[in-house]
Short mmCIF file of C-alpha atoms in Angstrom, two decimals:
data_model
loop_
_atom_site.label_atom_id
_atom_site.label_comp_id
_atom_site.label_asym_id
_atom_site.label_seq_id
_atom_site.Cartn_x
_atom_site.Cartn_y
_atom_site.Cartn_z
CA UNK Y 1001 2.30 14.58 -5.15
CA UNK Y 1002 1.59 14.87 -1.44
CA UNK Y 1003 0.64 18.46 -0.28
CA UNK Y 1004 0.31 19.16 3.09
CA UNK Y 1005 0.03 22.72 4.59
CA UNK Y 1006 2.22 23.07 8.10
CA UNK Y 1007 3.72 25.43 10.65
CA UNK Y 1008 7.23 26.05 11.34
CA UNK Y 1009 6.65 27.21 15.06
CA UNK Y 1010 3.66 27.96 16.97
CA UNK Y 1011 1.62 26.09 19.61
CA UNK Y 1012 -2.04 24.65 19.48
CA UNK Y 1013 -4.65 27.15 21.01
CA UNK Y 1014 -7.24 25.37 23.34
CA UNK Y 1015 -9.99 23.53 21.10
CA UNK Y 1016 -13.50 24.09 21.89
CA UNK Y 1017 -15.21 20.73 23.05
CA UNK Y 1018 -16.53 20.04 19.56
CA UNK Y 1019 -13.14 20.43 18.19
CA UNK Y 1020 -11.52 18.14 20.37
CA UNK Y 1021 -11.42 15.33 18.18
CA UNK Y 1022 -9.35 17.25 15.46
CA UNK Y 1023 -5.64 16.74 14.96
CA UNK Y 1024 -3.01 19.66 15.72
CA UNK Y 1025 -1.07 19.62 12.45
CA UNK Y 1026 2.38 18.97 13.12
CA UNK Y 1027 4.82 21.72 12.19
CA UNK Y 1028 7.52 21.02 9.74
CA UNK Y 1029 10.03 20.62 12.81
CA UNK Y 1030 8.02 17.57 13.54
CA UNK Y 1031 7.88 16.00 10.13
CA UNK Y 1032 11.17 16.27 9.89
CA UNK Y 1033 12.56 14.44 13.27
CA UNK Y 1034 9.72 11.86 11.96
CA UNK Y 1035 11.40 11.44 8.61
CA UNK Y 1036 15.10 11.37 10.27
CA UNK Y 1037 13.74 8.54 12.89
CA UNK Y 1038 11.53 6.69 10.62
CA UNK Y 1039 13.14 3.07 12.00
CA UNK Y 1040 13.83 1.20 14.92
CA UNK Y 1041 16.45 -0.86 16.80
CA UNK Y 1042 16.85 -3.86 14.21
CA UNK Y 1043 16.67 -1.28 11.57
CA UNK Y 1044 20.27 -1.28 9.44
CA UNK Y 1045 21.73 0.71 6.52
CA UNK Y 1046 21.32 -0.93 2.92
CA UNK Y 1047 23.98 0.05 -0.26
CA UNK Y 1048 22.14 1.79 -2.64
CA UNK Y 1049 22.40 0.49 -6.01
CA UNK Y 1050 24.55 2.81 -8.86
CA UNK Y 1051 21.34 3.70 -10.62
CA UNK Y 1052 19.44 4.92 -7.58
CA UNK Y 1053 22.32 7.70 -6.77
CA UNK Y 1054 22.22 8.57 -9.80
CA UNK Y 1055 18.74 9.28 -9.62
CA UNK Y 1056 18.52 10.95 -6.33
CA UNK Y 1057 21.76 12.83 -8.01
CA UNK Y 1058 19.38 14.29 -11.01
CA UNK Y 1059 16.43 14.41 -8.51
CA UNK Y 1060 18.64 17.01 -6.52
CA UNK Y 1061 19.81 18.84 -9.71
CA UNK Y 1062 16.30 19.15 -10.43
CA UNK Y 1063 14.66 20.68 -7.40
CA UNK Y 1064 17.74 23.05 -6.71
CA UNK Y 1065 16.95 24.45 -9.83
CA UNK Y 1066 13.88 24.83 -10.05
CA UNK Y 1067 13.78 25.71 -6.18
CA UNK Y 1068 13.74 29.68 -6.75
CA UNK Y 1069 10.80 29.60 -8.85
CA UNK Y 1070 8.95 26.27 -7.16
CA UNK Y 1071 8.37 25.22 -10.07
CA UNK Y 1072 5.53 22.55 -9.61
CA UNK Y 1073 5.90 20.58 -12.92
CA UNK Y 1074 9.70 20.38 -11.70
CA UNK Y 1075 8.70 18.48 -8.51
CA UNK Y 1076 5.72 16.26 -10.29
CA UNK Y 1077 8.70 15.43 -12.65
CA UNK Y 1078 11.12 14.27 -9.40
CA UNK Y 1079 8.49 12.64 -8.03
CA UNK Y 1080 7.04 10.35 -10.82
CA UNK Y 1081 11.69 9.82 -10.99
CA UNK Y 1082 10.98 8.31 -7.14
CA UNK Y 1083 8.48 6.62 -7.58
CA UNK Y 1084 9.51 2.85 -7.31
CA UNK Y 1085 12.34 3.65 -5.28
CA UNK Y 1086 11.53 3.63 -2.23
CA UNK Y 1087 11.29 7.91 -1.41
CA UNK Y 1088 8.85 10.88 -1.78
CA UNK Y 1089 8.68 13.97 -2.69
CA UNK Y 1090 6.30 16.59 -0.26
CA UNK Y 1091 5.31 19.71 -0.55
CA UNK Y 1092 4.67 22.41 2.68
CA UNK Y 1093 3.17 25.40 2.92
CA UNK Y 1094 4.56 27.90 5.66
CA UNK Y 1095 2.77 31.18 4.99
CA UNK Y 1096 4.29 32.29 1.77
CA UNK Y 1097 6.83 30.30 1.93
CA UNK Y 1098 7.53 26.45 0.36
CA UNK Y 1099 9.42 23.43 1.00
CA UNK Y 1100 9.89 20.38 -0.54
CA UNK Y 1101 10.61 17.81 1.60
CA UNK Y 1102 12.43 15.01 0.53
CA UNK Y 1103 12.57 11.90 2.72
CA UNK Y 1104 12.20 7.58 2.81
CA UNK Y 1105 8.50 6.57 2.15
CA UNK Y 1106 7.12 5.68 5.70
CA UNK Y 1107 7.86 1.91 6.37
CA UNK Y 1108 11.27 2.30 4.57
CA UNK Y 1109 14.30 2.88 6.55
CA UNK Y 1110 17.71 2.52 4.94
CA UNK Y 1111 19.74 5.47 5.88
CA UNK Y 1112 19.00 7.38 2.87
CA UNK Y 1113 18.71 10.80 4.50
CA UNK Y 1114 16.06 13.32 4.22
CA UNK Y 1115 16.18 16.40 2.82
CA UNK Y 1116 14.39 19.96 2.60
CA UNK Y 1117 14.29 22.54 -0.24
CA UNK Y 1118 13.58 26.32 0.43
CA UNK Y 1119 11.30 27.47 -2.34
CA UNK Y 1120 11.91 31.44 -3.59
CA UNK Y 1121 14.62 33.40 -2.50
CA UNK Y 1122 17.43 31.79 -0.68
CA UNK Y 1123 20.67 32.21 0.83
CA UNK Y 1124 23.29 30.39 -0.86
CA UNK Y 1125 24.02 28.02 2.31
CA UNK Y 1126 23.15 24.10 2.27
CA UNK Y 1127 23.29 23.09 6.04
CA UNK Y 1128 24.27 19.38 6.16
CA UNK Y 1129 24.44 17.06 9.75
CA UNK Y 1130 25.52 13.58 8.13
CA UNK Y 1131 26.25 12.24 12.22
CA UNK Y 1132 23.14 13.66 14.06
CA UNK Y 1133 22.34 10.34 15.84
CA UNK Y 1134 25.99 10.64 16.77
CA UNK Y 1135 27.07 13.96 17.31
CA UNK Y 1136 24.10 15.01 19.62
CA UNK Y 1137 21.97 17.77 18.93
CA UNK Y 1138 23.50 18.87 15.59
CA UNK Y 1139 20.03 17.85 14.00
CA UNK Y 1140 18.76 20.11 15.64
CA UNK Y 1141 21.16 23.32 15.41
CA UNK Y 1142 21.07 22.32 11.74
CA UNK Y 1143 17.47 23.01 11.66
CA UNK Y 1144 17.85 26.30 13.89
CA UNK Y 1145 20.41 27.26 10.99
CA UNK Y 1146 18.83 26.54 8.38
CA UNK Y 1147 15.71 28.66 9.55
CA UNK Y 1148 17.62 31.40 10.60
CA UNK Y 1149 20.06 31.77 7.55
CA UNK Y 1150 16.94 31.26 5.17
CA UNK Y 1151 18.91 28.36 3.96
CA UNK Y 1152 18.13 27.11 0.58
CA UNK Y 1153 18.78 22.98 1.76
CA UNK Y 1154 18.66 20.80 4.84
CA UNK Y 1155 20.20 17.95 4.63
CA UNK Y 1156 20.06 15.17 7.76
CA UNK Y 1157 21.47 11.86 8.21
CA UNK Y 1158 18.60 9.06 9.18
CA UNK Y 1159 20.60 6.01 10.84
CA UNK Y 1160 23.31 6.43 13.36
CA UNK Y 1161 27.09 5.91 11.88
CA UNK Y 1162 27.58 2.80 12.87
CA UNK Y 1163 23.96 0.81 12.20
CA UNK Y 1164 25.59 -1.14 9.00
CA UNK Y 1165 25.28 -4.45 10.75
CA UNK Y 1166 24.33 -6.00 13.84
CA UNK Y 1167 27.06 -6.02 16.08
CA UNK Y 1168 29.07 -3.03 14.32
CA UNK Y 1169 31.70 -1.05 16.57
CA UNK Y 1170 33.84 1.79 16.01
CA UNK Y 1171 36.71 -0.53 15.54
CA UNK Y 1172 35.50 -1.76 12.39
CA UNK Y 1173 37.39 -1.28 9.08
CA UNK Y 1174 34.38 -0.31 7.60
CA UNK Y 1175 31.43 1.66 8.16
CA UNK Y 1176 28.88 2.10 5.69
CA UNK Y 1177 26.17 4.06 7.08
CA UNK Y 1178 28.76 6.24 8.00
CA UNK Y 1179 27.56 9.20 5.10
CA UNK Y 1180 29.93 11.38 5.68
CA UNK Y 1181 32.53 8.91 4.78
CA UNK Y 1182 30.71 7.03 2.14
CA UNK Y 1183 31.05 8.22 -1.54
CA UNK Y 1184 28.10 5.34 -2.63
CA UNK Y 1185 25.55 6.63 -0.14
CA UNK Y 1186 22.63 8.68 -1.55
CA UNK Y 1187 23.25 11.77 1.20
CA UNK Y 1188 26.56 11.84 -0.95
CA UNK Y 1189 24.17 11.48 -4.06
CA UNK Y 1190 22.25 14.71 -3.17
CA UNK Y 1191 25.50 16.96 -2.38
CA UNK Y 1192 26.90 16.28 -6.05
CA UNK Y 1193 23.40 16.95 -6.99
CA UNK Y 1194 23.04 20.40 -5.46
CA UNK Y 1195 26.81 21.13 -5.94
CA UNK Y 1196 26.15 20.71 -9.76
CA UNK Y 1197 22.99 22.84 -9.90
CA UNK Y 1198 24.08 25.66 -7.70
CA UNK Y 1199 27.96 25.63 -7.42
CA UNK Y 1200 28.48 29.06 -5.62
CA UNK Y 1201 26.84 27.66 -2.24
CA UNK Y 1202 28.61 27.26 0.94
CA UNK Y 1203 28.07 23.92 2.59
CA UNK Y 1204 28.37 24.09 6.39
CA UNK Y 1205 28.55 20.72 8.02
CA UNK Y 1206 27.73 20.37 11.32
CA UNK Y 1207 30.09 17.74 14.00
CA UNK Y 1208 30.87 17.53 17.67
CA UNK Y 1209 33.50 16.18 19.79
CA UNK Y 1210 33.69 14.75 23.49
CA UNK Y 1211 33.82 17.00 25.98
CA UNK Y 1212 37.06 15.64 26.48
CA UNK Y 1213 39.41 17.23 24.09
CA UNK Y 1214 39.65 20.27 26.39
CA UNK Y 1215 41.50 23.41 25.56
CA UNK Y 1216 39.03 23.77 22.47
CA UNK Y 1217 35.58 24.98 21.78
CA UNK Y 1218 35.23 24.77 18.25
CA UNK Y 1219 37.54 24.02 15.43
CA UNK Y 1220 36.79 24.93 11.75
CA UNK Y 1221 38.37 23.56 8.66
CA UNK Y 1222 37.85 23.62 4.98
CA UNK Y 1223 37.99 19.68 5.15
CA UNK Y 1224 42.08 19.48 3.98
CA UNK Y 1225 45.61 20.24 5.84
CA UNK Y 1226 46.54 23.76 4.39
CA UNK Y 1227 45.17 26.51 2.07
CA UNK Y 1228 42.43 26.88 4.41
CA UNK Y 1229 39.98 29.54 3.20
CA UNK Y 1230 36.30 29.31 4.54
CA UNK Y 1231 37.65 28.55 7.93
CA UNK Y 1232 40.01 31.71 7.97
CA UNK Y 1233 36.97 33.55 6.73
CA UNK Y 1234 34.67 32.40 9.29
CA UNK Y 1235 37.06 33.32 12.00
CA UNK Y 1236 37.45 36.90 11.25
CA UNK Y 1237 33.84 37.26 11.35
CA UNK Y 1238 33.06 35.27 14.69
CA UNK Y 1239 34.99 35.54 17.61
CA UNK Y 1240 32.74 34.49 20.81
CA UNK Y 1241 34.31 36.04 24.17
CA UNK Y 1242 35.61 32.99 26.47
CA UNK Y 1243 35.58 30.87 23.52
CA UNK Y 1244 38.28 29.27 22.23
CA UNK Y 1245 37.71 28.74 18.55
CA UNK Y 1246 40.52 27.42 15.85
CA UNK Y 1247 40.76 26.84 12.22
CA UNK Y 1248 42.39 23.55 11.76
CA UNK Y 1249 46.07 23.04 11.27
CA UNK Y 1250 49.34 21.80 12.81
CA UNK Y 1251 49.04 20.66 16.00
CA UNK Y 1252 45.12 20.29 16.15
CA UNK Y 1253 43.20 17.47 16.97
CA UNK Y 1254 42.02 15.05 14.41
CA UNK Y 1255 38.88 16.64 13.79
CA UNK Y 1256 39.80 18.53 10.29
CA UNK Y 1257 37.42 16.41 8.39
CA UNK Y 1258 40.35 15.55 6.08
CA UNK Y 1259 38.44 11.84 5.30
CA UNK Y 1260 35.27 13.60 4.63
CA UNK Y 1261 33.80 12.67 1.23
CA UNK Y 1262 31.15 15.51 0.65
CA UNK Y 1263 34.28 18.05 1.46
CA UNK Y 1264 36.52 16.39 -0.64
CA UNK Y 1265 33.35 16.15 -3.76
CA UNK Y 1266 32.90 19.91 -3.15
CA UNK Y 1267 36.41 20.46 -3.13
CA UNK Y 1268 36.80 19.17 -6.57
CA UNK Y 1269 34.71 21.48 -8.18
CA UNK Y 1270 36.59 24.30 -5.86
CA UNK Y 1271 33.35 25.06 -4.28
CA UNK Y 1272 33.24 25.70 -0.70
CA UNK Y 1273 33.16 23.77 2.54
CA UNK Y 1274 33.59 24.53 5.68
CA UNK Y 1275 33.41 22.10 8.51
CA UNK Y 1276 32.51 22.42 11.90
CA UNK Y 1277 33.71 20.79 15.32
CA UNK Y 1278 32.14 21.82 18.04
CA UNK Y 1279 32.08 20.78 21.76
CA UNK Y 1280 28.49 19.67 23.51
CA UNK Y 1281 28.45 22.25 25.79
CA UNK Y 1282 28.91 24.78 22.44
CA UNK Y 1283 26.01 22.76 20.40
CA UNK Y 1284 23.87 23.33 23.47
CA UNK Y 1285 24.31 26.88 23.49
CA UNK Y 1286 23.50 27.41 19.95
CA UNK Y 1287 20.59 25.84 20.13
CA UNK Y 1288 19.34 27.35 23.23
CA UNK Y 1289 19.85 30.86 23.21
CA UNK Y 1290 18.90 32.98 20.32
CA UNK Y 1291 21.97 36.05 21.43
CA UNK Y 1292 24.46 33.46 21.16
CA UNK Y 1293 23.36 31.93 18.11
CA UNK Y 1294 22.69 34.99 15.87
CA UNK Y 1295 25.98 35.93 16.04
CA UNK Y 1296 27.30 32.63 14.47
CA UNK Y 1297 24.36 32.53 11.92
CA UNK Y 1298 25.62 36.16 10.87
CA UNK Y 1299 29.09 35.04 9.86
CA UNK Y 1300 27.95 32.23 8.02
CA UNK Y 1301 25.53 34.72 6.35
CA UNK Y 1302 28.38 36.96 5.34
CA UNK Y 1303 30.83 34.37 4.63
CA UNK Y 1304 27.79 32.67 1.94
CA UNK Y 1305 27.68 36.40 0.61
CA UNK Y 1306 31.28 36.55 0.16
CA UNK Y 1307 33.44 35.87 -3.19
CA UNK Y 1308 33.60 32.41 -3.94
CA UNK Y 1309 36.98 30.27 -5.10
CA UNK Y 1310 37.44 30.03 -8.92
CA UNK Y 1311 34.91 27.36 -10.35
CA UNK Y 1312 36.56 24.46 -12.94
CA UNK Y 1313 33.21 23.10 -14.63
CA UNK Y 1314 36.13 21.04 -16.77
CA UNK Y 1315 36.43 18.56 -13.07
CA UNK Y 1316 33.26 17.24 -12.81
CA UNK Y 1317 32.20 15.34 -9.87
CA UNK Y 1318 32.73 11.38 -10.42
CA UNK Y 1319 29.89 9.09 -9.02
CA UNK Y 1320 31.25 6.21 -7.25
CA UNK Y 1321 32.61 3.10 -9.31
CA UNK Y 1322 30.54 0.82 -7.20
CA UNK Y 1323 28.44 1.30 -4.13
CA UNK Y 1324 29.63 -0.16 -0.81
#
């Protein structure tokens, strides 16, 4: 297993002259943008065969788990699973607190995502940003959320949406690197994994839309047309003053996440999803300034602390027949 001991924030103090050779660790922050842009501009997604989701599925059951009590033999376990395939399995120290950081082996890059575990005690929240090459700066927010909420999982996209081929446009019928519409991609792997281990948590996935669909700030949805319940939720708990924020419905722009495979996985084990649309000038601000963020992070708290729907352990979540 690879150990290495990091920061989450902090700067470098000034090294003496004899020190000036030594390396500033980098803080977890960093390790993870490194692990989400571990490629380059010829770099394209690759199908994962069946038997690798369902190893990164059982990986994920695994560390979510085992993630409240770190349990070490649990990771050396998931990470003698890996090996072969292509991803590791880190460990990081931040004071008292763990991670395991789950992400492509350096020199690998085929938009399988990479992922982070809070050891100990967690909130029930799994932060997910499947487009953050895409929807700008929700990589980002997702890791200001998933600090700030204690979040027990991170989970980030690692090629842009539409990197399947050489030459791919938003026209296309298909788009496989596209993980947020892709039931055969390994980020897809790891939801059904956590969902199975810990079925009470609230998945918040990040989005953004163009600047031009004016009139609206953010829009939330449970990911279908009706019966909305997270959305609802979140609404009655965060109301921003000259914001205009909607739960999807009748009448709303196409931005319910209706298509959206980890909703609709969740979904079918009535766990809970709720999806987020937000415009850039709204990402920004999240990001940027702690007042206007804390608020947000608070509802999601209290919506995570808040009844879940009725759990049917009898619909199990299907893998994918074949992978695209």
């Amino acid at each position: 297993m690879v150990v290495a001991f990091l920061v989450l924030t902090g700067s470098a103090r000034c090294a003496p002259k004899n020190e000036a050779t030594k390396k500033t660790p980098a803080t977890l922050g960093e390790k993870l943008e490194a692990a989400r842009r571990n490629g380059g501009a010829t770099v394209f997604y690759h199908s994962p065969p069946e038997p690798m989701w369902q190893t990164l599925r059982e990986v994920a059951r695994k560390l979510t788990l085992a993630a409240p009590s770190c349990d070490r033999a649990v990771a050396a376990e998931a990470e003698s699973m890996l090996r072969g395939l292509g991803m590791e399995l880190q460990l990081h120290q931040d004071g008292t607190t763990s991670f395991w950081l789950l992400r492509e082996v350096p020199g690998i890059h085929q938009g399988r995502g990479v992922y982070l575990w809070r050891c100990g005690q967690a909130t029930d929240v799994i932060v997910q940003a499947p487009h953050s090459f895409f929807d700008l700066k929700t990589g980002r927010l997702g890791r200001e959320l998933f600090r700030d909420l204690e979040a027990r999982v991170l989970m980030l996209n690692t090629l842009h949406r539409y990197k399947s081929r050489k030459g791919e446009t938003p026209n296309d019928a298909e788009h496989p690197a596209d993980v947020a519409h892709n039931d055969a991609s390994l980020y897809q792997a790891v939801t059904v994994g956590i969902l199975e281990a810990a079925p009470r948590s609230l998945f918040v996935q990040l989005h953004g839309f163009e600047a031009a669909n004016r009139g609206l700030d953010v829009l939330l949805s449970d990911g279908r047309p009706d019966g909305q319940i997270m959305a609802p939720a979140m609404l009655a708990s965060w109301q921003p003053e000259k914001l205009v924020v909607a739960v999807y419905g009748p009448g709303q722009p196409k931005l319910g996440g209706l298509t959206n495979v980890q909703g609709r996985a969740i979904r079918a084990r009535s766990g809970r999803f709720l999806h987020v649309e937000m415009s850039p000038t709204v990402r920004s601000r999240l990001i940027e300034d702690t007042l206007f963020r804390r608020p947000f992070a608070e509802a999601l708290r209290t919506l995570a602390a808040g009844p879940a729907e009725p759990l049917h352990p009898q619909n199990p979540v299907k893998p994918p027949e074949a992978p695209r």
